[in-house]
Short mmCIF file of C-alpha atoms (C1' of nucleotides) in Angstrom, two decimals:
data_model
loop_
_atom_site.label_atom_id
_atom_site.label_comp_id
_atom_site.label_asym_id
_atom_site.label_seq_id
_atom_site.Cartn_x
_atom_site.Cartn_y
_atom_site.Cartn_z
CA MET A 114 9.59 25.93 31.36
CA ILE A 115 9.72 22.88 33.50
CA GLU A 116 12.11 20.93 31.32
CA VAL A 117 15.55 22.12 30.37
CA MET A 118 16.06 23.40 26.84
CA PRO A 119 19.74 23.28 26.04
CA LYS A 120 19.35 23.77 22.30
CA LYS A 121 17.22 26.06 20.24
CA VAL A 122 16.14 24.03 17.23
CA ASP A 123 12.41 23.56 16.88
CA HIS A 124 11.89 19.90 17.31
CA GLN A 125 8.37 19.89 15.93
CA GLU A 126 9.38 21.91 12.90
CA ARG A 127 12.12 19.48 11.96
CA ARG A 128 9.83 16.56 12.33
CA THR A 129 7.29 18.20 10.08
CA LEU A 130 9.96 18.98 7.53
CA ILE A 131 10.92 15.34 7.43
CA ALA A 132 7.33 14.20 7.33
CA ASP A 133 6.73 16.46 4.36
CA ALA A 134 9.59 14.83 2.54
CA LEU A 135 8.19 11.44 3.42
CA MET A 136 4.90 12.40 1.89
CA ARG A 137 6.50 13.64 -1.28
CA VAL A 138 8.26 10.31 -1.67
CA ALA A 139 5.12 8.35 -0.88
CA ALA A 140 3.00 10.43 -3.23
CA ASP A 141 5.03 9.68 -6.29
CA GLN A 142 6.74 6.40 -5.59
CA GLY A 143 4.39 4.72 -3.17
CA LEU A 144 4.68 4.07 0.53
CA GLU A 145 6.89 1.06 -0.02
CA ALA A 146 9.53 3.36 -1.44
CA VAL A 147 9.71 5.22 1.84
CA SER A 148 13.00 4.47 3.53
CA LEU A 149 15.15 6.41 5.93
CA ARG A 150 17.65 7.23 3.25
CA HIS A 151 15.09 8.18 0.60
CA VAL A 152 13.26 10.47 2.94
CA ALA A 153 16.52 12.02 4.09
CA ALA A 154 17.62 12.65 0.52
CA GLU A 155 14.25 14.13 -0.39
CA ALA A 156 14.40 16.37 2.66
CA GLY A 157 17.95 17.34 1.83
CA VAL A 158 19.29 16.22 5.16
CA SER A 159 21.49 13.41 6.34
CA ALA A 160 20.09 10.01 7.13
CA GLY A 161 21.49 10.38 10.59
CA MET A 162 19.31 13.37 11.22
CA VAL A 163 16.18 11.48 10.30
CA GLN A 164 17.18 8.87 12.80
CA HIS A 165 17.78 11.57 15.33
CA TYR A 166 14.24 12.86 15.10
CA PHE A 167 12.50 9.53 14.71
CA ARG A 168 13.80 6.63 16.67
CA THR A 169 12.14 4.10 14.41
CA LYS A 170 10.67 4.10 10.95
CA ASP A 171 7.25 3.25 12.34
CA GLU A 172 7.37 6.31 14.53
CA MET A 173 8.11 8.42 11.48
CA MET A 174 5.27 6.84 9.55
CA ALA A 175 2.81 7.42 12.35
CA PHE A 176 3.84 11.03 12.62
CA ALA A 177 3.44 11.59 8.89
CA LEU A 178 0.00 10.06 9.01
CA ALA A 179 -0.95 12.51 11.75
CA VAL A 180 0.25 15.36 9.56
CA VAL A 181 -1.89 14.19 6.66
CA ARG A 182 -4.93 14.02 8.87
CA GLU A 183 -4.28 17.47 10.27
CA ARG A 184 -3.93 18.93 6.82
CA GLY A 185 -7.23 17.39 5.81
CA GLN A 186 -8.94 18.88 8.81
CA LEU A 187 -7.34 22.21 8.09
CA ARG A 188 -8.64 22.18 4.52
CA VAL A 189 -12.11 21.46 5.82
CA THR A 190 -12.19 24.21 8.39
CA GLU A 191 -10.75 26.71 5.93
CA ALA A 192 -13.33 25.85 3.31
CA MET A 193 -16.12 26.12 5.83
CA GLU A 194 -14.93 29.48 7.08
CA ARG A 195 -14.89 30.70 3.52
CA LEU A 196 -18.60 29.97 3.39
CA GLY A 197 -19.63 32.79 5.62
CA PRO A 198 -22.24 32.62 8.36
CA ASP A 199 -25.25 30.34 8.37
CA PRO A 200 -24.77 28.33 5.23
CA SER A 201 -27.45 25.86 4.31
CA PRO A 202 -26.81 22.35 5.65
CA ARG A 203 -26.57 21.07 2.13
CA LEU A 204 -23.94 23.58 1.10
CA LEU A 205 -22.11 22.89 4.31
CA LEU A 206 -21.91 19.21 3.59
CA ARG A 207 -21.00 19.70 -0.03
CA THR A 208 -18.21 22.05 0.89
CA MET A 209 -16.86 19.77 3.55
CA ILE A 210 -16.81 16.73 1.33
CA ALA A 211 -15.38 18.58 -1.62
CA ALA A 212 -12.58 19.80 0.62
CA LEU A 213 -11.72 16.21 1.46
CA LEU A 214 -11.72 14.96 -2.12
CA PRO A 215 -8.48 14.83 -4.14
CA LEU A 216 -9.78 17.14 -6.84
CA ASP A 217 -6.63 18.96 -7.84
CA ASP A 218 -2.94 18.18 -8.04
CA ARG A 219 -2.21 19.52 -4.61
CA THR A 220 -4.78 17.42 -2.88
CA ARG A 221 -4.05 14.43 -5.09
CA ASP A 222 -0.73 13.95 -3.36
CA ASP A 223 -2.35 13.98 0.03
CA GLY A 224 -4.94 11.57 -1.25
CA ARG A 225 -2.32 9.18 -2.50
CA VAL A 226 -0.62 9.19 0.84
CA ALA A 227 -3.90 8.68 2.64
CA LEU A 228 -4.74 5.77 0.39
CA ALA A 229 -1.38 4.19 0.97
CA TYR A 230 -1.97 4.53 4.68
CA PHE A 231 -5.30 2.79 4.45
CA ALA A 232 -3.53 -0.23 3.08
CA TYR A 233 -0.78 0.24 5.64
CA THR A 234 -3.09 0.34 8.61
CA ALA A 235 -5.08 -2.63 7.36
CA VAL A 236 -2.05 -4.62 8.48
CA ARG A 237 -1.08 -2.53 11.49
CA PRO A 238 -4.23 -2.28 13.57
CA ALA A 239 -2.44 -0.23 16.22
CA VAL A 240 -2.20 2.78 13.90
CA ALA A 241 -5.80 2.49 12.77
CA SER A 242 -7.48 3.79 15.89
CA SER A 243 -6.97 7.43 15.05
CA LEU A 244 -8.51 6.89 11.62
CA ARG A 245 -11.45 5.28 13.30
CA ALA A 246 -11.91 8.28 15.55
CA ASP A 247 -11.88 10.60 12.54
CA THR A 248 -14.56 8.60 10.84
CA ALA A 249 -16.78 8.54 13.89
CA GLN A 250 -16.47 12.28 14.30
CA LEU A 251 -17.34 12.90 10.68
CA THR A 252 -20.38 10.65 10.62
CA GLU A 253 -21.68 12.33 13.72
CA PHE A 254 -21.32 15.74 12.18
CA ILE A 255 -22.90 14.66 8.91
CA ALA A 256 -25.83 13.08 10.68
CA SER A 257 -26.53 16.31 12.49
CA ALA A 258 -26.60 18.25 9.24
CA LEU A 259 -28.93 15.91 7.40
CA PRO A 260 -32.60 16.86 7.04
CA ALA A 261 -35.11 15.08 9.18
CA ARG A 262 -36.64 13.36 6.18
CA ASN A 263 -33.97 10.71 6.36
CA ALA A 264 -35.37 8.12 8.69
CA ASN A 265 -32.09 6.51 9.52
CA ALA A 266 -29.74 9.43 9.85
CA ALA A 267 -26.86 7.30 11.02
CA ALA A 268 -27.05 5.05 7.99
CA ALA A 269 -27.46 7.98 5.64
CA ALA A 270 -24.46 9.72 7.16
CA ALA A 271 -22.36 6.58 6.94
CA GLY A 272 -23.39 6.24 3.33
CA LEU A 273 -22.46 9.78 2.45
CA LEU A 274 -19.08 9.40 4.05
CA ALA A 275 -18.49 6.12 2.26
CA LEU A 276 -19.47 7.79 -0.98
CA MET A 277 -16.86 10.42 -0.33
CA GLU A 278 -14.19 7.83 0.30
CA GLY A 279 -15.11 5.89 -2.82
CA LEU A 280 -15.10 9.00 -4.95
CA GLY A 281 -11.65 9.73 -3.62
CA ILE A 282 -10.41 6.29 -4.60
CA TYR A 283 -11.78 6.56 -8.09
CA LEU A 284 -10.43 10.04 -8.51
CA LEU A 285 -6.99 8.82 -7.60
CA GLY A 286 -7.27 5.82 -9.87
CA GLY A 287 -8.36 7.97 -12.76
CA GLN A 288 -11.69 6.19 -13.04
CA TYR A 289 -13.63 9.39 -12.43
CA THR A 290 -12.90 12.93 -13.48
CA ALA A 291 -13.39 15.75 -11.02
CA GLU A 292 -16.60 16.67 -12.82
CA GLN A 293 -17.96 13.15 -12.62
CA ALA A 294 -17.15 12.90 -8.95
CA LEU A 295 -18.83 16.19 -8.15
CA ALA A 296 -21.85 15.24 -10.26
CA ALA A 297 -22.17 12.01 -8.32
CA LEU A 298 -21.85 13.90 -5.06
CA ASP A 299 -24.51 16.42 -6.08
CA ALA A 300 -26.84 13.68 -7.27
CA HIS A 301 -26.47 12.01 -3.91
CA LEU A 302 -27.14 15.23 -2.06
CA ASP A 303 -30.20 15.73 -4.24
CA LEU A 304 -31.49 12.45 -2.95
CA LEU A 305 -30.68 13.16 0.65
CA PHE A 306 -32.17 16.62 0.59
CA GLY A 307 -35.18 15.61 -1.40
CA VAL A 308 -34.82 17.41 -4.68
CA ASP A 309 -37.21 15.56 -6.92
CA SER A 310 -35.40 14.90 -10.11
CA ALA A 311 -38.23 14.29 -12.57
CA MET B 74 -1.37 -29.26 -30.98
CA ILE B 75 0.49 -26.61 -32.82
CA GLU B 76 3.10 -26.01 -30.18
CA VAL B 77 5.30 -28.66 -28.69
CA MET B 78 4.50 -29.87 -25.21
CA PRO B 79 7.55 -31.63 -23.81
CA LYS B 80 6.39 -31.59 -20.19
CA LYS B 81 3.08 -32.21 -18.59
CA VAL B 82 2.82 -29.66 -15.77
CA ASP B 83 -0.06 -27.25 -16.01
CA HIS B 84 1.52 -23.87 -16.36
CA GLN B 85 -1.59 -21.91 -15.47
CA GLU B 86 -2.27 -24.03 -12.43
CA ARG B 87 1.19 -23.45 -11.01
CA ARG B 88 0.90 -19.74 -11.58
CA THR B 89 -2.41 -19.66 -9.77
CA LEU B 90 -0.97 -21.65 -6.90
CA ILE B 91 1.78 -19.10 -6.51
CA ALA B 92 -0.60 -16.19 -6.87
CA ASP B 93 -2.73 -17.65 -4.12
CA ALA B 94 0.27 -17.75 -1.85
CA LEU B 95 1.07 -14.17 -2.76
CA MET B 96 -2.40 -13.13 -1.74
CA ARG B 97 -2.17 -14.92 1.54
CA VAL B 98 1.03 -13.05 2.32
CA ALA B 99 -0.39 -9.74 1.19
CA ALA B 100 -3.59 -10.22 3.14
CA ASP B 101 -1.91 -10.56 6.47
CA GLN B 102 1.38 -8.78 6.16
CA GLY B 103 0.69 -6.20 3.51
CA LEU B 104 1.76 -5.96 -0.09
CA GLU B 105 5.15 -4.61 0.87
CA ALA B 106 5.90 -7.93 2.57
CA VAL B 107 5.47 -9.71 -0.74
CA SER B 108 8.83 -10.92 -1.91
CA LEU B 109 9.89 -13.81 -4.08
CA ARG B 110 11.13 -15.76 -1.10
CA HIS B 111 8.17 -15.05 1.12
CA VAL B 112 5.73 -16.08 -1.55
CA ALA B 113 7.75 -19.18 -2.29
CA ALA B 114 7.82 -20.16 1.36
CA GLU B 115 4.11 -19.55 1.73
CA ALA B 116 3.43 -21.64 -1.34
CA GLY B 117 5.73 -24.35 -0.06
CA VAL B 118 7.93 -24.25 -3.14
CA SER B 119 11.44 -23.13 -3.86
CA ALA B 120 12.22 -19.55 -4.72
CA GLY B 121 13.67 -20.77 -7.96
CA MET B 122 10.32 -22.14 -9.00
CA VAL B 123 8.63 -18.82 -8.48
CA GLN B 124 11.21 -17.27 -10.70
CA HIS B 125 10.62 -19.97 -13.23
CA TYR B 126 6.94 -19.14 -13.56
CA PHE B 127 7.24 -15.38 -13.30
CA ARG B 128 10.13 -13.72 -14.94
CA THR B 129 9.83 -10.61 -12.82
CA LYS B 130 8.13 -9.67 -9.61
CA ASP B 131 5.96 -7.17 -11.41
CA GLU B 132 4.69 -9.89 -13.70
CA MET B 133 3.75 -11.92 -10.66
CA MET B 134 1.98 -8.97 -9.07
CA ALA B 135 0.00 -8.25 -12.20
CA PHE B 136 -1.06 -11.86 -12.47
CA ALA B 137 -2.19 -11.94 -8.86
CA LEU B 138 -4.21 -8.79 -9.40
CA ALA B 139 -5.94 -10.44 -12.33
CA VAL B 140 -6.80 -13.39 -10.12
CA VAL B 141 -8.33 -11.14 -7.49
CA ARG B 142 -10.46 -9.42 -10.09
CA GLU B 143 -11.60 -12.72 -11.52
CA ARG B 144 -12.57 -14.00 -8.11
CA GLY B 145 -14.61 -10.88 -7.51
CA GLN B 146 -16.43 -11.31 -10.77
CA LEU B 147 -17.01 -14.94 -9.98
CA ARG B 148 -18.54 -14.07 -6.63
CA VAL B 149 -20.86 -11.63 -8.33
CA THR B 150 -22.07 -14.00 -11.01
CA GLU B 151 -22.55 -16.77 -8.49
CA ALA B 152 -24.58 -14.55 -6.20
CA MET B 153 -26.70 -13.36 -9.09
CA GLU B 154 -27.37 -16.87 -10.30
CA ARG B 155 -28.47 -17.79 -6.83
CA LEU B 156 -31.17 -15.16 -7.17
CA GLY B 157 -33.23 -17.08 -9.64
CA PRO B 158 -34.94 -15.62 -12.70
CA ASP B 159 -36.21 -12.08 -12.99
CA PRO B 160 -35.14 -10.52 -9.74
CA SER B 161 -36.14 -6.93 -9.13
CA PRO B 162 -33.54 -4.39 -10.21
CA ARG B 163 -33.13 -3.33 -6.65
CA LEU B 164 -32.46 -6.81 -5.38
CA LEU B 165 -30.13 -7.35 -8.30
CA LEU B 166 -28.06 -4.33 -7.40
CA ARG B 167 -28.08 -5.09 -3.71
CA THR B 168 -26.90 -8.62 -4.34
CA MET B 169 -24.19 -7.56 -6.69
CA ILE B 170 -22.79 -4.94 -4.37
CA ALA B 171 -23.01 -7.15 -1.31
CA ALA B 172 -21.05 -9.76 -3.22
CA LEU B 173 -18.28 -7.25 -3.79
CA LEU B 174 -18.08 -6.07 -0.20
CA PRO B 175 -15.62 -7.61 2.26
CA LEU B 176 -18.31 -8.74 4.65
CA ASP B 177 -16.82 -11.95 6.00
CA ASP B 178 -13.38 -13.29 6.74
CA ARG B 179 -13.06 -14.97 3.41
CA THR B 180 -13.77 -11.87 1.41
CA ARG B 181 -11.84 -9.67 3.81
CA ASP B 182 -8.60 -11.13 2.59
CA ASP B 183 -9.49 -10.43 -1.00
CA GLY B 184 -10.50 -6.96 0.01
CA ARG B 185 -7.21 -6.30 1.71
CA VAL B 186 -5.34 -7.37 -1.37
CA ALA B 187 -7.55 -5.25 -3.58
CA LEU B 188 -6.99 -2.26 -1.35
CA ALA B 189 -3.26 -2.76 -1.40
CA TYR B 190 -3.43 -2.91 -5.16
CA PHE B 191 -5.29 0.37 -5.33
CA ALA B 192 -2.39 2.01 -3.60
CA TYR B 193 0.01 0.04 -5.76
CA THR B 194 -1.58 1.08 -9.02
CA ALA B 195 -1.83 4.70 -7.94
CA VAL B 196 1.91 4.73 -8.50
CA ARG B 197 2.04 2.34 -11.42
CA PRO B 198 -0.43 3.73 -13.93
CA ALA B 199 0.34 0.96 -16.38
CA VAL B 200 -1.43 -1.62 -14.24
CA ALA B 201 -4.43 0.59 -13.64
CA SER B 202 -6.09 0.28 -17.02
CA SER B 203 -7.75 -3.02 -16.25
CA LEU B 204 -9.22 -1.58 -13.07
CA ARG B 205 -10.57 1.30 -15.07
CA ALA B 206 -12.27 -1.09 -17.46
CA ASP B 207 -13.88 -2.92 -14.56
CA THR B 208 -15.27 0.29 -13.16
CA ALA B 209 -16.68 1.42 -16.47
CA GLN B 210 -18.40 -1.90 -16.98
CA LEU B 211 -19.93 -1.81 -13.53
CA THR B 212 -21.24 1.74 -13.80
CA GLU B 213 -22.82 0.92 -17.13
CA PHE B 214 -24.56 -2.09 -15.67
CA ILE B 215 -25.72 -0.19 -12.60
CA ALA B 216 -27.06 2.66 -14.69
CA SER B 217 -29.15 0.25 -16.73
CA ALA B 218 -30.69 -1.20 -13.57
CA LEU B 219 -31.62 2.10 -11.98
CA PRO B 220 -35.22 3.29 -12.19
CA ALA B 221 -36.05 6.08 -14.59
CA ARG B 222 -36.78 8.46 -11.75
CA ASN B 223 -33.11 9.24 -11.45
CA ALA B 224 -32.54 12.07 -13.86
CA ASN B 225 -28.83 11.61 -14.16
CA ALA B 226 -28.42 7.86 -14.26
CA ALA B 227 -24.70 8.05 -14.95
CA ALA B 228 -24.06 10.17 -11.88
CA ALA B 229 -26.32 8.02 -9.72
CA ALA B 230 -24.55 4.88 -10.89
CA ALA B 231 -21.15 6.39 -10.28
CA GLY B 232 -22.31 7.37 -6.83
CA LEU B 233 -23.56 3.92 -5.97
CA LEU B 234 -20.33 2.35 -7.08
CA ALA B 235 -18.30 4.84 -5.09
CA LEU B 236 -20.47 4.11 -2.08
CA MET B 237 -19.65 0.46 -2.47
CA GLU B 238 -15.94 1.17 -2.63
CA GLY B 239 -16.07 3.41 0.40
CA LEU B 240 -18.03 0.89 2.39
CA GLY B 241 -15.39 -1.65 1.50
CA ILE B 242 -12.64 0.59 2.78
CA TYR B 243 -14.38 1.27 6.04
CA LEU B 244 -15.22 -2.37 6.50
CA LEU B 245 -11.57 -3.26 6.10
CA GLY B 246 -10.48 -0.50 8.43
CA GLY B 247 -12.95 -1.60 11.06
CA GLN B 248 -14.78 1.72 10.95
CA TYR B 249 -18.04 0.06 9.97
CA THR B 250 -19.49 -3.26 10.96
CA ALA B 251 -21.10 -5.46 8.37
CA GLU B 252 -24.50 -4.44 9.69
CA GLN B 253 -23.69 -0.75 9.45
CA ALA B 254 -22.40 -1.12 5.91
CA LEU B 255 -25.47 -3.00 4.77
CA ALA B 256 -27.74 -0.48 6.49
CA ALA B 257 -25.99 2.33 4.65
CA LEU B 258 -26.32 0.45 1.39
CA ASP B 259 -30.01 -0.18 1.94
CA ALA B 260 -30.63 3.41 2.90
CA HIS B 261 -28.98 4.51 -0.31
CA LEU B 262 -31.00 2.07 -2.35
CA ASP B 263 -34.12 3.40 -0.63
CA LEU B 264 -33.25 6.81 -1.95
CA LEU B 265 -32.44 5.64 -5.45
CA PHE B 266 -35.57 3.54 -5.73
CA GLY B 267 -37.82 6.07 -4.11
CA VAL B 268 -38.93 4.48 -0.91
CA ASP B 269 -40.23 7.41 1.05
CA SER B 270 -38.80 7.14 4.48
CA ALA B 271 -41.14 9.28 6.50
"C1'" DT C 261 35.27 28.11 32.50
"C1'" DG C 262 33.85 24.11 32.75
"C1'" DG C 263 30.57 20.14 31.92
"C1'" DG C 264 26.77 17.96 30.42
"C1'" DA C 265 23.16 17.59 27.35
"C1'" DT C 266 21.94 17.96 22.71
"C1'" DG C 267 22.18 18.14 17.37
"C1'" DC C 268 23.73 15.76 13.81
"C1'" DA C 269 26.96 13.24 10.58
"C1'" DA C 270 29.32 9.01 9.47
"C1'" DT C 271 30.05 4.35 9.45
"C1'" DG C 272 29.16 -0.37 10.19
"C1'" DC C 273 26.31 -4.46 10.08
"C1'" DA C 274 23.26 -8.21 9.52
"C1'" DA C 275 19.28 -9.08 6.98
"C1'" DT C 276 16.61 -8.94 2.90
"C1'" DT C 277 15.71 -7.70 -1.66
"C1'" DG C 278 15.17 -8.91 -7.01
"C1'" DC C 279 17.40 -11.14 -10.31
"C1'" DA C 280 21.07 -13.73 -13.11
"C1'" DT C 281 23.40 -17.81 -13.51
"C1'" DT C 282 24.38 -22.53 -13.24
"C1'" DG C 283 23.50 -27.31 -12.87
"C1'" DC C 284 20.94 -31.21 -13.26
"C1'" DA C 285 17.02 -34.38 -13.73
"C1'" DT C 286 13.55 -35.75 -16.71
"C1'" DA C 287 10.53 -36.57 -20.44
"C1'" DG C 288 9.13 -36.54 -24.99
"C1'" DA C 289 10.70 -36.31 -30.12
"C1'" DG C 290 13.51 -38.23 -33.59
"C1'" DC D 24 18.97 -44.64 -27.55
"C1'" DT D 25 20.17 -39.81 -28.17
"C1'" DC D 26 19.18 -35.22 -28.03
"C1'" DT D 27 17.04 -31.22 -26.74
"C1'" DA D 28 13.61 -28.53 -24.43
"C1'" DT D 29 11.82 -28.01 -20.17
"C1'" DG D 30 11.01 -28.00 -14.84
"C1'" DC D 31 13.11 -26.70 -11.02
"C1'" DA D 32 16.66 -26.16 -7.21
"C1'" DA D 33 20.72 -23.84 -5.59
"C1'" DT D 34 23.87 -20.32 -5.31
"C1'" DG D 35 25.81 -15.88 -6.02
"C1'" DC D 36 25.61 -10.93 -6.09
"C1'" DA D 37 25.06 -6.11 -5.83
"C1'" DA D 38 21.86 -3.08 -3.87
"C1'" DT D 39 19.05 -1.58 -0.22
"C1'" DT D 40 16.95 -1.98 4.10
"C1'" DG D 41 16.44 -0.44 9.38
"C1'" DC D 42 19.05 0.35 13.07
"C1'" DA D 43 23.09 0.62 16.49
"C1'" DT D 44 27.17 2.85 17.40
"C1'" DT D 45 30.55 6.31 17.49
"C1'" DG D 46 32.43 10.83 17.26
"C1'" DC D 47 32.27 15.63 17.21
"C1'" DA D 48 30.54 20.20 17.48
"C1'" DT D 49 27.66 23.21 19.64
"C1'" DC D 50 25.17 25.52 23.07
"C1'" DC D 51 22.93 26.20 27.70
"C1'" DC D 52 23.43 26.36 32.60
"C1'" DA D 53 26.02 26.52 36.69
#
DNA sequence: TGGGATGCAATGCAATTGCATTGCATAGAG
DNA sequence: CTCTATGCAATGCAATTGCATTGCATCCCA
């Protein structure tokens, strides 16, 4: 080690523990209910400790957002690995998108937090850049998996990703059921992959 | 008049004035910055007056949400009237959706507020019912305008609406430009209306 | 055995919050 | 004119906020 390490506690682990508590608070009381004391109470630690690991509230928020994004990516890679080798592009895309949708209670919480952060970053442009990078990466991947029949692959990919985001919103708001969302997704994939529906 | 009317101020007008101020605050500082005093200052009135017209903050928030929804509907009907008689279903849908997207600075503010409210209602289910009604009405209308070639009109309509919502999110977040969003919309309409793209 | 860095709790503080209360000016009804 | 309902401002208040500060206790390294 180059730096000294006078204590043994795992810094990153503590921060994640606190971020998890933050997300639990945000998921069922909204991001505006997130305060140092609330998060500390939810995490079962003292408020002082939260301050120790995050110098400002914004730093804590940014870290929690990073955790949410990582978890999303993890869900995607896990789902794709579960597919086995050489899946069809269509199944690949369906699996990836389904993994990102808040379809069950576990993922609903993450979705709520992500939604809250969308509103949050709309006002704090500095935090938004990482979200932008995620989106760009996803569209690129989607475009590469789309069949050649789509003339404008970039637009089609952007559309599919937007569809995913919108389905997520409506799932969280209770406008769509999981079945409805998946049906809409499949119908859209039918169009993209050229399944004639008549 | 059945009721007495001892004073002449227009109750509804004042409430709208205050709600407008609320939306200005929310649009550029986020919903969590909305407080009685902030809104009052933005509206150029005393905090006491805000309290006079809205007994609680939640009542004020709900009213402002209703105003946003009304403005959206107004934009849609105006855009559709501008189309003239008997537009093609495709143009009808494109116009309607474009009217709902935050494509310029004016509509961006409304979009930001709407987004903030999505996160807000995700935690306050009581306020969400009106949003649900809006969505149902829109999907029904969209489904009726889609060509018969789409086997599952309900799913296709739900998908188109979700696409719209997602485009809105990404427009607000700066992930998509207006051109990209419209290109994605048009590509999707191409698919729905069967324009072969090869 | 120091000694210095670190982990963490406790407390304080100014600012802000939503809301209740009070006071008063005014305008229409009688 | 009087009276009462209303419009609205001002103030107070307890609760909560983010953050700075302080004080120990603990552990690593020399």
